[in-house]
């Protein structure tokens, strides 16, 4: 697996063992599982769910990590539930990290969403949880037009990479067996992470997501070799 970024993609490729992370406090065996963890990253308070498999209590190590990213305006618990039973299998023994996206930060896009929601009825645009730098939307509507990337100043790929290393350091997890799973917008986040750090993944698992159309697809096709398990419908008229 390898990544060779294009000239327009200046990503941080600090090796895992050179990242400066502070591990969170130990999880007491028998405590709430999954538990909610809060950290401060790049000046913002971030929250994620952390699930340890049952076998961790006896082995004190994990065979890998699964990232579970929720969809547009979604909830981490729903994403976690999709992967929890698999991770808990005695022959899998993997930790699950389910991060929570921040609300949209850009006022211009917030105003546009509010304009749409004034006329949308039940089909509202929920920007309460938007993954950063992974989804660009271009649409012309009666009340406004949108040609924006959600949370363009929030580097969620780097944040999730930080969580992976932080968790592996604290819980003795195998960094050579990291899978990134995502649902809908979380699937876009999985593709964006692979586009930047694909050489650090064992694979991605995408449910009805895709790659943002502004991505450097030439570089992706040529230089990023990451296994993909993709679930999608041929009749999906929203994500394609």
GROMACS .gro file of C-alpha atoms in nm:
model
  240
    1UNK     CA    1   0.000   0.000   0.000
    2UNK     CA    2   0.136   0.342  -0.083
    3UNK     CA    3   0.032   0.702  -0.140
    4UNK     CA    4   0.203   0.960  -0.353
    5UNK     CA    5   0.007   1.287  -0.315
    6UNK     CA    6  -0.043   1.516  -0.611
    7UNK     CA    7   0.105   1.864  -0.610
    8UNK     CA    8  -0.222   2.012  -0.487
    9UNK     CA    9  -0.248   1.774  -0.191
   10UNK     CA   10  -0.015   1.876   0.089
   11UNK     CA   11  -0.113   1.618   0.348
   12UNK     CA   12   0.068   1.538   0.673
   13UNK     CA   13   0.240   1.200   0.650
   14UNK     CA   14   0.410   1.192   0.989
   15UNK     CA   15   0.469   0.821   1.062
   16UNK     CA   16   0.259   0.664   1.339
   17UNK     CA   17   0.558   0.622   1.572
   18UNK     CA   18   0.655   0.989   1.536
   19UNK     CA   19   0.315   1.133   1.623
   20UNK     CA   20   0.301   1.310   1.959
   21UNK     CA   21  -0.017   1.192   2.129
   22UNK     CA   22  -0.137   1.178   2.487
   23UNK     CA   23  -0.334   0.862   2.564
   24UNK     CA   24  -0.657   0.894   2.755
   25UNK     CA   25  -0.710   0.740   3.099
   26UNK     CA   26  -0.743   0.360   3.115
   27UNK     CA   27  -1.085   0.205   3.069
   28UNK     CA   28  -1.176   0.011   3.381
   29UNK     CA   29  -1.284  -0.340   3.289
   30UNK     CA   30  -1.657  -0.369   3.359
   31UNK     CA   31  -1.732   0.000   3.312
   32UNK     CA   32  -1.974   0.142   3.057
   33UNK     CA   33  -1.888   0.005   2.714
   34UNK     CA   34  -1.899   0.180   2.477
   35UNK     CA   35  -1.797   0.491   2.663
   36UNK     CA   36  -1.797   0.854   2.554
   37UNK     CA   37  -1.459   1.023   2.533
   38UNK     CA   38  -1.396   1.396   2.489
   39UNK     CA   39  -1.068   1.545   2.369
   40UNK     CA   40  -0.949   1.885   2.253
   41UNK     CA   41  -0.808   1.884   1.900
   42UNK     CA   42  -0.691   2.196   1.718
   43UNK     CA   43  -0.869   2.413   1.975
   44UNK     CA   44  -1.207   2.242   1.942
   45UNK     CA   45  -1.376   1.999   2.180
   46UNK     CA   46  -1.434   1.671   2.001
   47UNK     CA   47  -1.628   1.367   2.118
   48UNK     CA   48  -1.624   1.002   2.015
   49UNK     CA   49  -1.752   0.664   2.130
   50UNK     CA   50  -1.496   0.397   2.219
   51UNK     CA   51  -1.591   0.030   2.221
   52UNK     CA   52  -1.367  -0.249   2.353
   53UNK     CA   53  -1.440  -0.612   2.254
   54UNK     CA   54  -1.525  -0.858   2.531
   55UNK     CA   55  -1.198  -1.045   2.484
   56UNK     CA   56  -0.997  -0.734   2.563
   57UNK     CA   57  -1.046  -0.790   2.939
   58UNK     CA   58  -0.840  -1.110   2.927
   59UNK     CA   59  -0.591  -1.030   2.650
   60UNK     CA   60  -0.535  -0.656   2.714
   61UNK     CA   61  -0.469  -0.614   2.345
   62UNK     CA   62  -0.671  -0.575   2.025
   63UNK     CA   63  -0.613  -0.721   1.682
   64UNK     CA   64  -0.700  -0.393   1.513
   65UNK     CA   65  -0.929  -0.090   1.497
   66UNK     CA   66  -1.249  -0.015   1.307
   67UNK     CA   67  -1.348   0.349   1.249
   68UNK     CA   68  -1.725   0.395   1.224
   69UNK     CA   69  -1.838   0.730   1.081
   70UNK     CA   70  -2.202   0.836   1.091
   71UNK     CA   71  -2.390   0.999   0.807
   72UNK     CA   72  -2.492   1.358   0.734
   73UNK     CA   73  -2.644   1.497   1.056
   74UNK     CA   74  -2.629   1.144   1.199
   75UNK     CA   75  -2.539   0.989   1.532
   76UNK     CA   76  -2.227   0.801   1.634
   77UNK     CA   77  -2.428   0.532   1.817
   78UNK     CA   78  -2.595   0.424   1.492
   79UNK     CA   79  -2.260   0.395   1.312
   80UNK     CA   80  -2.110   0.205   1.605
   81UNK     CA   81  -2.397  -0.043   1.608
   82UNK     CA   82  -2.327  -0.134   1.246
   83UNK     CA   83  -1.978  -0.263   1.331
   84UNK     CA   84  -1.993  -0.353   1.701
   85UNK     CA   85  -2.102  -0.717   1.669
   86UNK     CA   86  -1.834  -0.786   1.409
   87UNK     CA   87  -1.562  -0.629   1.622
   88UNK     CA   88  -1.671  -0.830   1.926
   89UNK     CA   89  -1.634  -1.166   1.750
   90UNK     CA   90  -1.367  -1.366   1.934
   91UNK     CA   91  -1.186  -1.426   1.607
   92UNK     CA   92  -1.190  -1.054   1.520
   93UNK     CA   93  -1.119  -0.883   1.855
   94UNK     CA   94  -1.113  -0.522   1.733
   95UNK     CA   95  -1.172  -0.185   1.895
   96UNK     CA   96  -1.435   0.042   1.740
   97UNK     CA   97  -1.399   0.421   1.737
   98UNK     CA   98  -1.712   0.615   1.641
   99UNK     CA   99  -1.623   0.986   1.616
  100UNK     CA  100  -1.882   1.263   1.607
  101UNK     CA  101  -1.865   1.532   1.339
  102UNK     CA  102  -1.887   1.900   1.424
  103UNK     CA  103  -2.178   2.122   1.318
  104UNK     CA  104  -2.113   2.322   1.001
  105UNK     CA  105  -1.876   2.609   1.090
  106UNK     CA  106  -1.901   2.832   0.781
  107UNK     CA  107  -2.164   3.104   0.826
  108UNK     CA  108  -2.221   3.135   0.451
  109UNK     CA  109  -2.322   2.771   0.424
  110UNK     CA  110  -2.526   2.791   0.745
  111UNK     CA  111  -2.724   3.082   0.595
  112UNK     CA  112  -2.784   2.886   0.273
  113UNK     CA  113  -2.903   2.583   0.465
  114UNK     CA  114  -3.139   2.800   0.667
  115UNK     CA  115  -3.280   2.948   0.346
  116UNK     CA  116  -3.346   2.602   0.207
  117UNK     CA  117  -3.498   2.481   0.535
  118UNK     CA  118  -3.748   2.768   0.539
  119UNK     CA  119  -3.916   2.605   0.238
  120UNK     CA  120  -3.812   2.242   0.277
  121UNK     CA  121  -4.082   2.115   0.508
  122UNK     CA  122  -3.979   1.769   0.628
  123UNK     CA  123  -3.688   1.752   0.379
  124UNK     CA  124  -3.462   1.977   0.583
  125UNK     CA  125  -3.085   2.005   0.540
  126UNK     CA  126  -2.938   1.888   0.870
  127UNK     CA  127  -2.597   2.051   0.920
  128UNK     CA  128  -2.570   1.961   1.289
  129UNK     CA  129  -2.295   1.708   1.214
  130UNK     CA  130  -2.086   1.747   0.895
  131UNK     CA  131  -1.756   1.575   0.826
  132UNK     CA  132  -1.489   1.821   0.718
  133UNK     CA  133  -1.330   1.841   0.372
  134UNK     CA  134  -1.492   1.524   0.236
  135UNK     CA  135  -1.813   1.631   0.058
  136UNK     CA  136  -1.862   1.908  -0.197
  137UNK     CA  137  -2.222   1.981  -0.294
  138UNK     CA  138  -2.325   2.168  -0.608
  139UNK     CA  139  -2.696   2.232  -0.651
  140UNK     CA  140  -2.925   2.502  -0.788
  141UNK     CA  141  -3.251   2.552  -0.597
  142UNK     CA  142  -3.530   2.803  -0.612
  143UNK     CA  143  -3.425   2.989  -0.299
  144UNK     CA  144  -3.045   2.964  -0.334
  145UNK     CA  145  -2.759   2.782  -0.502
  146UNK     CA  146  -2.497   2.573  -0.323
  147UNK     CA  147  -2.147   2.511  -0.452
  148UNK     CA  148  -1.965   2.443  -0.127
  149UNK     CA  149  -1.757   2.192   0.063
  150UNK     CA  150  -1.888   2.119   0.412
  151UNK     CA  151  -1.666   2.225   0.704
  152UNK     CA  152  -1.389   2.321   0.468
  153UNK     CA  153  -1.163   2.437   0.754
  154UNK     CA  154  -1.204   2.124   0.965
  155UNK     CA  155  -0.943   1.857   0.890
  156UNK     CA  156  -1.135   1.552   1.006
  157UNK     CA  157  -0.901   1.310   0.829
  158UNK     CA  158  -0.615   1.432   1.049
  159UNK     CA  159  -0.839   1.427   1.357
  160UNK     CA  160  -0.945   1.066   1.300
  161UNK     CA  161  -0.585   0.967   1.229
  162UNK     CA  162  -0.496   1.119   1.566
  163UNK     CA  163  -0.768   0.911   1.734
  164UNK     CA  164  -0.639   0.594   1.570
  165UNK     CA  165  -0.287   0.646   1.696
  166UNK     CA  166  -0.405   0.760   2.040
  167UNK     CA  167  -0.621   0.450   2.081
  168UNK     CA  168  -0.360   0.208   1.947
  169UNK     CA  169  -0.101   0.351   2.187
  170UNK     CA  170  -0.324   0.321   2.491
  171UNK     CA  171  -0.491  -0.014   2.417
  172UNK     CA  172  -0.215  -0.206   2.243
  173UNK     CA  173  -0.401  -0.234   1.912
  174UNK     CA  174  -0.249  -0.359   1.588
  175UNK     CA  175  -0.194  -0.057   1.360
  176UNK     CA  176  -0.146  -0.285   1.060
  177UNK     CA  177  -0.512  -0.386   1.080
  178UNK     CA  178  -0.713  -0.061   1.068
  179UNK     CA  179  -1.040  -0.049   0.876
  180UNK     CA  180  -1.239   0.266   0.804
  181UNK     CA  181  -1.616   0.223   0.782
  182UNK     CA  182  -1.868   0.491   0.698
  183UNK     CA  183  -2.237   0.536   0.626
  184UNK     CA  184  -2.358   0.792   0.369
  185UNK     CA  185  -2.154   1.109   0.440
  186UNK     CA  186  -1.943   0.886   0.663
  187UNK     CA  187  -1.866   0.686   0.350
  188UNK     CA  188  -1.739   1.004   0.187
  189UNK     CA  189  -1.519   1.049   0.494
  190UNK     CA  190  -1.385   0.696   0.453
  191UNK     CA  191  -1.289   0.768   0.092
  192UNK     CA  192  -1.132   1.101   0.186
  193UNK     CA  193  -0.923   0.938   0.458
  194UNK     CA  194  -0.810   0.669   0.214
  195UNK     CA  195  -0.726   0.936  -0.042
  196UNK     CA  196  -0.487   1.094   0.207
  197UNK     CA  197  -0.370   0.805   0.425
  198UNK     CA  198  -0.460   0.495   0.228
  199UNK     CA  199  -0.123   0.336   0.297
  200UNK     CA  200  -0.218   0.317   0.665
  201UNK     CA  201  -0.543   0.125   0.613
  202UNK     CA  202  -0.618  -0.245   0.574
  203UNK     CA  203  -0.933  -0.139   0.388
  204UNK     CA  204  -1.244   0.079   0.381
  205UNK     CA  205  -1.609  -0.026   0.417
  206UNK     CA  206  -1.849   0.214   0.250
  207UNK     CA  207  -2.227   0.215   0.284
  208UNK     CA  208  -2.396   0.440   0.023
  209UNK     CA  209  -2.116   0.698   0.019
  210UNK     CA  210  -1.876   0.800  -0.253
  211UNK     CA  211  -1.570   1.014  -0.326
  212UNK     CA  212  -1.616   1.389  -0.354
  213UNK     CA  213  -1.626   1.491  -0.718
  214UNK     CA  214  -1.352   1.753  -0.670
  215UNK     CA  215  -1.098   1.489  -0.561
  216UNK     CA  216  -0.778   1.431  -0.758
  217UNK     CA  217  -0.905   1.108  -0.911
  218UNK     CA  218  -0.602   1.066  -1.138
  219UNK     CA  219  -0.374   1.052  -0.836
  220UNK     CA  220  -0.619   0.823  -0.656
  221UNK     CA  221  -0.639   0.574  -0.944
  222UNK     CA  222  -0.265   0.573  -0.998
  223UNK     CA  223  -0.109   0.578  -0.653
  224UNK     CA  224  -0.350   0.471  -0.379
  225UNK     CA  225  -0.390   0.096  -0.334
  226UNK     CA  226  -0.651   0.041  -0.060
  227UNK     CA  227  -0.896  -0.252  -0.057
  228UNK     CA  228  -1.261  -0.138  -0.071
  229UNK     CA  229  -1.586  -0.308   0.028
  230UNK     CA  230  -1.861  -0.091  -0.118
  231UNK     CA  231  -2.238  -0.128  -0.063
  232UNK     CA  232  -2.459   0.076  -0.293
  233UNK     CA  233  -2.781   0.063  -0.490
  234UNK     CA  234  -2.804   0.101  -0.866
  235UNK     CA  235  -3.130   0.290  -0.815
  236UNK     CA  236  -2.993   0.544  -0.562
  237UNK     CA  237  -3.077   0.884  -0.707
  238UNK     CA  238  -2.914   1.087  -0.426
  239UNK     CA  239  -2.561   0.946  -0.395
  240UNK     CA  240  -2.402   0.829  -0.717
   0.00000   0.00000   0.00000
